Coordinates of C-alpha atoms (C1' of nucleotides) in Angstrom, one line a residue:
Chain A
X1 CA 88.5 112.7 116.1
X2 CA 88.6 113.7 112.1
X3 CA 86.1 111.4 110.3
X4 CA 88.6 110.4 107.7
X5 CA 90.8 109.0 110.7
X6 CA 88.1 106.5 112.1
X7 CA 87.3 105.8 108.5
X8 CA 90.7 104.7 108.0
X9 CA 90.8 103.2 111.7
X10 CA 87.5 101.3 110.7
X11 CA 88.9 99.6 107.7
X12 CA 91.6 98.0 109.4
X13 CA 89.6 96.4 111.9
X14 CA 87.4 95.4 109.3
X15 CA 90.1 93.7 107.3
X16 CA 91.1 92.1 110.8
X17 CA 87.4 90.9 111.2
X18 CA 86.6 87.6 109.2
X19 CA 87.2 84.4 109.9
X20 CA 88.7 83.6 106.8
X21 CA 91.3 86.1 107.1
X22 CA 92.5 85.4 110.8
X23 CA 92.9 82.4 109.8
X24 CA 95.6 83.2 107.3
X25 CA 96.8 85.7 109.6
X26 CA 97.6 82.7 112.3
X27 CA 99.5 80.9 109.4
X28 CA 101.5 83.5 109.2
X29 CA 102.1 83.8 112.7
X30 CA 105.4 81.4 111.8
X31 CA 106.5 84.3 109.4
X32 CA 106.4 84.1 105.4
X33 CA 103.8 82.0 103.4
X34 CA 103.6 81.0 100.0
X35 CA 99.6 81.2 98.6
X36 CA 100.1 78.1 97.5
X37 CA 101.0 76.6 101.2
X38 CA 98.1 78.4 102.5
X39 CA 95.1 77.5 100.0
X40 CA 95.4 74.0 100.6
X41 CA 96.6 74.5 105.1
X42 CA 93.1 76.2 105.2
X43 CA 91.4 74.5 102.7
X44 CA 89.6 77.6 100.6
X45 CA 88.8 78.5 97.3
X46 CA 91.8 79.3 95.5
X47 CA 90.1 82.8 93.7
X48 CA 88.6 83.3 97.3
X49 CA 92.0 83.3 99.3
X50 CA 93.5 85.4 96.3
X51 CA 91.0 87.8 96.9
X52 CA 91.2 88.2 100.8
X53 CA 95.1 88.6 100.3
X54 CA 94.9 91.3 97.9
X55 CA 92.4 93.1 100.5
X56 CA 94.7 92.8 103.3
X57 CA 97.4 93.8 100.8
X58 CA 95.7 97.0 100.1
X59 CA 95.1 98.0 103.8
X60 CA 98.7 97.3 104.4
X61 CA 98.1 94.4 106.7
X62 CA 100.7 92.1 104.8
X63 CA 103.4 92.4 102.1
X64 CA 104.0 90.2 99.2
X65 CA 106.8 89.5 97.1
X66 CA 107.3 86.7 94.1
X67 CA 109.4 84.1 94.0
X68 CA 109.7 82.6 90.3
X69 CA 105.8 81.8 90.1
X70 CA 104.5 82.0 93.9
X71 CA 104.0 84.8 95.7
X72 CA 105.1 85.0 99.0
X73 CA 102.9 86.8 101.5
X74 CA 104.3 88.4 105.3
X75 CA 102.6 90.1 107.7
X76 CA 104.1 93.8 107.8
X77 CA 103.7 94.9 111.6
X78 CA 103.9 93.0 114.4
X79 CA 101.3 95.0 116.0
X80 CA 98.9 92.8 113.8
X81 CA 99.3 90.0 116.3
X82 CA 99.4 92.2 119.4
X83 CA 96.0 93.0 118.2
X84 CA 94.8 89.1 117.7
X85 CA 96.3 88.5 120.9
X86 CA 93.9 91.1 123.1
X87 CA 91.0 89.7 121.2
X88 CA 91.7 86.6 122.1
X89 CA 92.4 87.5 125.3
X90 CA 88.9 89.7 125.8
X91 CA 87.4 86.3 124.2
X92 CA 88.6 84.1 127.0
X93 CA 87.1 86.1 129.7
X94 CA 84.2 86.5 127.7
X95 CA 83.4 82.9 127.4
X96 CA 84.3 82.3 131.4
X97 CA 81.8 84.2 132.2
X98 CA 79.3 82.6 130.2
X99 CA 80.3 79.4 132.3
X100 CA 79.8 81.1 135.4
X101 CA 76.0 82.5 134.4
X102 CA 75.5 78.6 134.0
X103 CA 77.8 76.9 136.8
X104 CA 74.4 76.8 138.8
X105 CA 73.1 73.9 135.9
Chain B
X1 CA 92.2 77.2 115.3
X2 CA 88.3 76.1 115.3
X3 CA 86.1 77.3 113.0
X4 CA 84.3 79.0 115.9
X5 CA 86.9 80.7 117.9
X6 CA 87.7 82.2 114.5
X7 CA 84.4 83.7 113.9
X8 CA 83.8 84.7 117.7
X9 CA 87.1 86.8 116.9
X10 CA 85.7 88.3 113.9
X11 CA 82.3 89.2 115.6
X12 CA 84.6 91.0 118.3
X13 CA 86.6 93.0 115.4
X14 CA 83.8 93.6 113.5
X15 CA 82.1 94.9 116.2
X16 CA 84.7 97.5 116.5
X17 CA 85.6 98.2 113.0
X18 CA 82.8 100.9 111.9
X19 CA 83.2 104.9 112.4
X20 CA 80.2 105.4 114.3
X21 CA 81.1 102.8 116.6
X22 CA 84.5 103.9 117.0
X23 CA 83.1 107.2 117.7
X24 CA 81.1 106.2 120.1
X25 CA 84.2 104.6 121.9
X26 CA 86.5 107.0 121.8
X27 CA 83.6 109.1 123.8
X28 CA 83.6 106.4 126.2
X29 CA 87.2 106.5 127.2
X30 CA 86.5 109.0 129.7
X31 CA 83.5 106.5 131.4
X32 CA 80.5 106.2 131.6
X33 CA 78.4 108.7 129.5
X34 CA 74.3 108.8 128.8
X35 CA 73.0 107.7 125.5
X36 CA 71.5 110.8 125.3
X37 CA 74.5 112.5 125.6
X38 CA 76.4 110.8 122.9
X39 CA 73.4 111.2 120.5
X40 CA 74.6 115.2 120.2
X41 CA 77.9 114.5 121.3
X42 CA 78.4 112.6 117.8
X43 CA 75.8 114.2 116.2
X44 CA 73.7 111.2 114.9
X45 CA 70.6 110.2 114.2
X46 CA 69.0 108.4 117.9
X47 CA 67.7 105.2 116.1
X48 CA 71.1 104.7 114.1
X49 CA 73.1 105.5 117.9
X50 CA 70.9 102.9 119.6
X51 CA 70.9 100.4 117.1
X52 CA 74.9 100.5 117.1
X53 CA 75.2 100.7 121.2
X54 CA 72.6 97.3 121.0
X55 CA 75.2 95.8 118.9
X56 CA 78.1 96.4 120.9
X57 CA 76.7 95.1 123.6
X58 CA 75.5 91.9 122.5
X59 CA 79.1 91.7 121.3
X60 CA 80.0 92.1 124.9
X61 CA 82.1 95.6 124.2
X62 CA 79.6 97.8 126.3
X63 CA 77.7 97.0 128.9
X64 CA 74.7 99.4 130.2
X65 CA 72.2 100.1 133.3
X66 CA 68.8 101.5 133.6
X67 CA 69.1 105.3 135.5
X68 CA 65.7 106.4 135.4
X69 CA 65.2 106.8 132.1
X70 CA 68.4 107.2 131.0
X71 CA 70.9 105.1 129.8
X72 CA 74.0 105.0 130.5
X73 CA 77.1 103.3 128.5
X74 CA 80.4 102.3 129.7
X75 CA 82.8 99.8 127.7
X76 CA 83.2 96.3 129.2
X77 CA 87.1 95.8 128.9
X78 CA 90.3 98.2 129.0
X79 CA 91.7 95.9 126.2
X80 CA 88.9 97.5 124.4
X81 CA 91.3 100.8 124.5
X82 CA 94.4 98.6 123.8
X83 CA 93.3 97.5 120.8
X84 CA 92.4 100.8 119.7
X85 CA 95.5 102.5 120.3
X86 CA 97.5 99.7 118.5
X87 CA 95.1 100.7 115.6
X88 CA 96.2 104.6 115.7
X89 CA 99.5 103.2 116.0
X90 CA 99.5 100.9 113.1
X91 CA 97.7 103.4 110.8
X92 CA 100.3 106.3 112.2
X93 CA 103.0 104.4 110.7
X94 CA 101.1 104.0 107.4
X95 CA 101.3 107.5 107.3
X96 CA 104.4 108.0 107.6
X97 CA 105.4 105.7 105.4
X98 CA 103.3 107.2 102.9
X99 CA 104.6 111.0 103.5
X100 CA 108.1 109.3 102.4
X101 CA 106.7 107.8 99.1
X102 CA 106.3 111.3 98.5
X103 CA 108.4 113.3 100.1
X104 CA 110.6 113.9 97.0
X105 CA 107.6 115.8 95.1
Chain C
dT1 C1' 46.4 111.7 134.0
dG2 C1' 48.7 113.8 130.3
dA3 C1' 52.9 115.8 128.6
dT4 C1' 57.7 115.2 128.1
dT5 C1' 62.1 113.0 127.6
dA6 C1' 64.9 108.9 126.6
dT7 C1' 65.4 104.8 124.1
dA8 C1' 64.1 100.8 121.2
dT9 C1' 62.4 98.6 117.1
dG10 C1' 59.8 97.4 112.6
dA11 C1' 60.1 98.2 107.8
dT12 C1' 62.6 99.7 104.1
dT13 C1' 66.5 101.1 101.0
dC14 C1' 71.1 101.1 99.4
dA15 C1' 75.7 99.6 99.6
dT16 C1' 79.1 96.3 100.7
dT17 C1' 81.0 91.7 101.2
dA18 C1' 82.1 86.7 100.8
dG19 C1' 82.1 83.2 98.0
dT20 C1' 82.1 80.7 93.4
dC21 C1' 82.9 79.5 88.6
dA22 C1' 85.1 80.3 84.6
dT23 C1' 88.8 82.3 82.5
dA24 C1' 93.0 85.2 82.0
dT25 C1' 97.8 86.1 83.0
dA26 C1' 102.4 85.0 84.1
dA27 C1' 106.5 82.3 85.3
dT28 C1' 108.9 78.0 84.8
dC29 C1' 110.3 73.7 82.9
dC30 C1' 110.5 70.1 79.3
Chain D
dG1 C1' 107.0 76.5 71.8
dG2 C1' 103.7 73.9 74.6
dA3 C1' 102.5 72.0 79.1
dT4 C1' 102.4 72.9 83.9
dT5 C1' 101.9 75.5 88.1
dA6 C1' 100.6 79.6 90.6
dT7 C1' 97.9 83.6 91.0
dA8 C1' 94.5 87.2 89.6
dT9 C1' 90.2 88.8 88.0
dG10 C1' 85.5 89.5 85.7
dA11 C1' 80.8 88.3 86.4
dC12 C1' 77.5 86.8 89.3
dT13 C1' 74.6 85.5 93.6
dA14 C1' 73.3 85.5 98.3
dA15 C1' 74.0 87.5 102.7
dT16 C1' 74.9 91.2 105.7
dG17 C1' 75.2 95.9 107.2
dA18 C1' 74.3 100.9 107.9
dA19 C1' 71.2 104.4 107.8
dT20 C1' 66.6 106.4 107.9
dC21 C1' 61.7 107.3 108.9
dA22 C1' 57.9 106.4 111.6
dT23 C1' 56.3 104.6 115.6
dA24 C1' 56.3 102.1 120.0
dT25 C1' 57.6 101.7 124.8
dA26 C1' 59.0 103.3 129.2
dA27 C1' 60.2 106.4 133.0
dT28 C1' 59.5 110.9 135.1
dC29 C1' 57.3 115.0 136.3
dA30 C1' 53.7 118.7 136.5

DNA sequence: TGATTATATGATTCATTAGTCATATAATCC
DNA sequence: GGATTATATGACTAATGAATCATATAATCA
C-alpha cells in the first residue's frame, strides 16, 4: 500500500487513540453536543477539550456548527463507533483471558 | 466509562495508528510471515521492525513463536482486519468528498 | 568450536503530543 | 456600549514516540 495512504490511515487511528478523546466520542454516542455540555460531563480543561475538538475536526472525525455563541459538535460517520465497538470488543476478550492465566490463584 | 477502560482503548488504537505498523499488518493479512521476511518485505531498518512487532504484541495485536531461529508473526484477532477496513472505508469517503470540493476547478 | 543468521535491546536524538495558564475573539443580552 | 458566556489560541512544559547505530543474545550449521 502507497505510504501516503497508511499515513492518512495512521492519523485517524491516532485521533481515535486517547483517552480524552473517546471519551468525548462516547458523549456523542447520543448524537449532537454543545462544548459547553461536554467540558463540564467530562470534567477537562476548557482550552484542552477545545483543542482535542479542533484535532478531530481537522481529521474529519466530527463536524461542528454554531449556534448563537456555542458550537455544536457531531460525529460525521457512523463508522466512528463501529470502530469503538470492535475495540471494545477485542478489549473484552483480552481482559478474559488475563482471568483465565490467573483462575488457578 | 472508567478512566481505565478508556486508556486500555487508546493503547489498542494507538497501537495500530502508526505507518510502519500498519504496514506490517497489512503483510500479515495473509498469516503468518517471519520477521525476517517482513524486514525486506517493508524495507525497514531490523531494530526499528522489532521494536514495533514487541510493541504490538504487548498490546496483544500480534502474537509470535520461536521456529528455530526465526520468528514468526501472526495477528491475534480478525477484528484486527475489521477495524482496518472500516479505516480505508472511512478515509475513502473523505476522498471523495474532497474530489467534490473540487470538482468544479 | 567458530561462523552465520535472526532477533532484541541500550543509548541517543529529534519530533510530536497532551495539558495548562493567560489571553484573545466572538456572539448575546441588558 | 458594557458585561457575560462560549470558544479559540499563543506560549510553555513535561512526557512520549519513532528512528538509528552499535552491540548483545540466541539458534543453527559447517
Amino acid at each position: 500500500m502507497e505510504e501516503r495512504v497508511l499515513e492518512l490511515k495512521a492519523e485517524i487511528l491516532k485521533a481515535l487513540a486517547q483517552p480524552t478523546r473517546l471519551k468525548i466520542l462516547e458523549l456523542l454516542r447520543n448524537g449532537e453536543r454543545c462544548i459547553c455540555e461536554i467540558v463540564p460531563a467530562i470534567n477537562g480543561e476548557q482550552s484542552n477539550i477545545s483543542r482535542h475538538i479542533s484535532m478531530m475536526q481537522k481529521n474529519h472525525l466530527v463536524t461542528t456548527r454554531k449556534d448563537g455563541v456555542k458550537v455544536m459538535v457531531k460525529v460525521k460517520d457512523p463508522e466512528i463507533f463501529e470502530i469503538l465497538n470492535k475495540v471494545s470488543f477485542i478489549l473484552k476478550r483480552q481482559m478474559k483471558e488475563q482471568e483465565k492465566l490467573f483462575s488457578h490463584i
